[in-house]
Tab-separated table of C-alpha atoms in Angstrom:
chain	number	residue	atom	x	y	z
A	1	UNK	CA	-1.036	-14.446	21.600
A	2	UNK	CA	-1.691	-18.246	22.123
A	3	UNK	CA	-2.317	-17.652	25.244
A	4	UNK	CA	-5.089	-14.715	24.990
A	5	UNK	CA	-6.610	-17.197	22.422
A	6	UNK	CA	-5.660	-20.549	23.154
A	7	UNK	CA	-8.318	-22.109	21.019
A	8	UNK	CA	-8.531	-20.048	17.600
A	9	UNK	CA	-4.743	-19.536	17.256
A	10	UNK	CA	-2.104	-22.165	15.971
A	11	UNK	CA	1.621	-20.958	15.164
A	12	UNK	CA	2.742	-21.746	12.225
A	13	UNK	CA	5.688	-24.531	12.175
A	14	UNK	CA	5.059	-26.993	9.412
A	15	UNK	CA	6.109	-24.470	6.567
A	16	UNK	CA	9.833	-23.706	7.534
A	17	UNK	CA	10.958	-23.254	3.981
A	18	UNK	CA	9.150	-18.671	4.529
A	19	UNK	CA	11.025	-18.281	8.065
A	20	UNK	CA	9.286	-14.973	9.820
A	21	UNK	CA	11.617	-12.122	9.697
A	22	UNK	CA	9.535	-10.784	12.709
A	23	UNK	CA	9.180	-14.113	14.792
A	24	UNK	CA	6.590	-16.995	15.147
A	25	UNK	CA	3.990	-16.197	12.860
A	26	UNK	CA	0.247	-17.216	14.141
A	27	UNK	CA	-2.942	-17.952	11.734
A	28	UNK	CA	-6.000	-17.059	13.859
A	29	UNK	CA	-8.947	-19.667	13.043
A	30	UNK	CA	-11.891	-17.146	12.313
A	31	UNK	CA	-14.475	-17.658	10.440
A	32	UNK	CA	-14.503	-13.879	9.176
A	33	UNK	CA	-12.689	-13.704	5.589
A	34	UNK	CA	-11.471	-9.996	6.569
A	35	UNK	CA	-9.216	-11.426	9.289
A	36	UNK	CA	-7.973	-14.192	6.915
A	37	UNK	CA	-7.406	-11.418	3.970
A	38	UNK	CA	-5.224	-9.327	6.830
A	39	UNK	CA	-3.223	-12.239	7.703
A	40	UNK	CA	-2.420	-13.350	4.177
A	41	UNK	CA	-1.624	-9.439	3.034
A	42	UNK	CA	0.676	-8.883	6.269
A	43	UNK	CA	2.608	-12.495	5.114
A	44	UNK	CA	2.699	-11.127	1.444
A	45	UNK	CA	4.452	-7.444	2.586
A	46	UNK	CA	6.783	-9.265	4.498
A	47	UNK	CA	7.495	-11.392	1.791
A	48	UNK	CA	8.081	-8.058	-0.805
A	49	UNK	CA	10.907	-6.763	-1.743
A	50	UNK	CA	10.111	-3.500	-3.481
A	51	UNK	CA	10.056	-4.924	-6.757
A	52	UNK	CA	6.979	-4.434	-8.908
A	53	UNK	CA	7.551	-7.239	-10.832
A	54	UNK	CA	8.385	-9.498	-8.057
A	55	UNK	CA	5.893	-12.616	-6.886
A	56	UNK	CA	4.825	-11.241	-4.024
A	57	UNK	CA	3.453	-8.171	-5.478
A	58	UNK	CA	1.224	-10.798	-7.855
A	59	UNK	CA	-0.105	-11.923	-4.965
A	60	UNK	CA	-0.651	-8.501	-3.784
A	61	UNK	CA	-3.430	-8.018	-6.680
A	62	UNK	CA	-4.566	-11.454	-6.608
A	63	UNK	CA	-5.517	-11.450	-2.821
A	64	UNK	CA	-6.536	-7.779	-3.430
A	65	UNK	CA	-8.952	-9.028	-6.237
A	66	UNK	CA	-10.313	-11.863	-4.543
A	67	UNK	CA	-11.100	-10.316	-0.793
A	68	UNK	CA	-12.226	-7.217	-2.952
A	69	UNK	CA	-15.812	-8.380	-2.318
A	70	UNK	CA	-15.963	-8.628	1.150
A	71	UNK	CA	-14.919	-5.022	2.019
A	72	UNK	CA	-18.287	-3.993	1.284
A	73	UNK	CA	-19.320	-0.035	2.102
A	74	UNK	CA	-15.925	0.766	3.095
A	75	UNK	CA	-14.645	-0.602	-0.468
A	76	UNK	CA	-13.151	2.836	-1.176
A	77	UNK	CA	-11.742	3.402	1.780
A	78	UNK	CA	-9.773	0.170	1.600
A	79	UNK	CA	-8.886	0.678	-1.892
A	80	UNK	CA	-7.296	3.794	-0.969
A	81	UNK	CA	-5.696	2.298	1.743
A	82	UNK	CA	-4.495	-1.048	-0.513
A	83	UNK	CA	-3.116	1.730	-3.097
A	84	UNK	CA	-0.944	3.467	-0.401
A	85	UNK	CA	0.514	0.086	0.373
A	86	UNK	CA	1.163	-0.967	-3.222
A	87	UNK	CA	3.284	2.088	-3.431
A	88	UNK	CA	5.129	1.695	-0.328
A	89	UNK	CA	6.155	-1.985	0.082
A	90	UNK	CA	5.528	-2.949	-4.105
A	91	UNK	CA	6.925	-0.210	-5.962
A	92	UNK	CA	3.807	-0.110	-7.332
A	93	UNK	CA	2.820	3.112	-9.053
A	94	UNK	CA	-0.722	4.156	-8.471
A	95	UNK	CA	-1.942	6.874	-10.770
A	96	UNK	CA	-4.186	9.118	-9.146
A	97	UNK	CA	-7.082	10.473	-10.534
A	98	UNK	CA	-7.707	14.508	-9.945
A	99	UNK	CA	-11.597	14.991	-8.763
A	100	UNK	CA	-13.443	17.614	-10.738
A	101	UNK	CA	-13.249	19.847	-7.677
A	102	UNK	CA	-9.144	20.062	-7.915
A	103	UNK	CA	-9.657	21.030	-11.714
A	104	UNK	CA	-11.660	23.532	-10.847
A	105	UNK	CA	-9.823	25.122	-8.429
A	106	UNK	CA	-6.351	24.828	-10.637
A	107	UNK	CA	-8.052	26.908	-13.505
A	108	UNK	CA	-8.905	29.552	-11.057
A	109	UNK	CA	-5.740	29.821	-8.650
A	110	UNK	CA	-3.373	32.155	-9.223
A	111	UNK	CA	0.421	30.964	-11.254
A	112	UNK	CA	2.931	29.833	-9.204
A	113	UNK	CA	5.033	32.470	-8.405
A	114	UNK	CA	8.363	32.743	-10.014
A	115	UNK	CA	11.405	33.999	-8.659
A	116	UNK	CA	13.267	36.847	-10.564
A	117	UNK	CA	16.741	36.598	-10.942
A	118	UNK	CA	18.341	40.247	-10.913
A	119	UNK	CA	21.263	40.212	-12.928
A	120	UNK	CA	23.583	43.347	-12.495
A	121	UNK	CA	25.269	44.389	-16.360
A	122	UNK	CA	28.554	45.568	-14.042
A	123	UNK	CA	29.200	41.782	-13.032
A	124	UNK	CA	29.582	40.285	-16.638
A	125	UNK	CA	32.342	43.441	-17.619
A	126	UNK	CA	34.892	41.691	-15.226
């Protein structure tokens, strides 16, 4: 990657105290905040251990908070997106909010169907 950009990206080597468990780890100089935000989240899941109580996942909603701003009209979209990520690499539970639609259509869908159990009177006489 230092080669593609040689002049925006620096590996990271001062800090050897959070070794990479996928390799050299780059920081791209960009003036865009998005590409700093994906570079610090991508760090932090690496850093998680599944643990909701855990620093990195305080991190998690701190850098979620703070970059929260910048995602502008797609602000759902990545919220969604942030959510699904909380669960999977936090252990974060995200409660989900049914739309009015999905009431709706559970007060006029038909019950879940139960299975009958036959139970032959013959059987228990043994």
């Amino acid at each position: 990657m230092a080669t593609v950009l040689p002049n925006l990206v620096s590996e990271r080597s001062e800090n050897a105290s959070l070794p990479s468990k996928v390799g050299p780890v780059y920081y791209v100089s960009s003036p865009h905040e998005l590409v700093n935000f994906v570079q610090l989240l991508l760090l932090t899941v690496e850093r998680s251990d599944g643990n909701a109580a855990s620093d990195a996942t305080r991190i998690f909603d701190s850098l979620r908070r703070k970059y929260e701003a910048s995602f502008g009209a797609n602000s759902a979209t990545v919220g969604k997106l942030l959510d699904l990520i909380a669960e999977k690499y936090f252990g974060v539970v995200v409660q989900h909010q049914q739309s009015l639609f999905d009431i709706v259509n559970s007060l006029f869908s038909a019950p879940p169907s139960r299975s009958t159990i036959t139970h032959n009177a013959d059987e228990d006489m043994d």
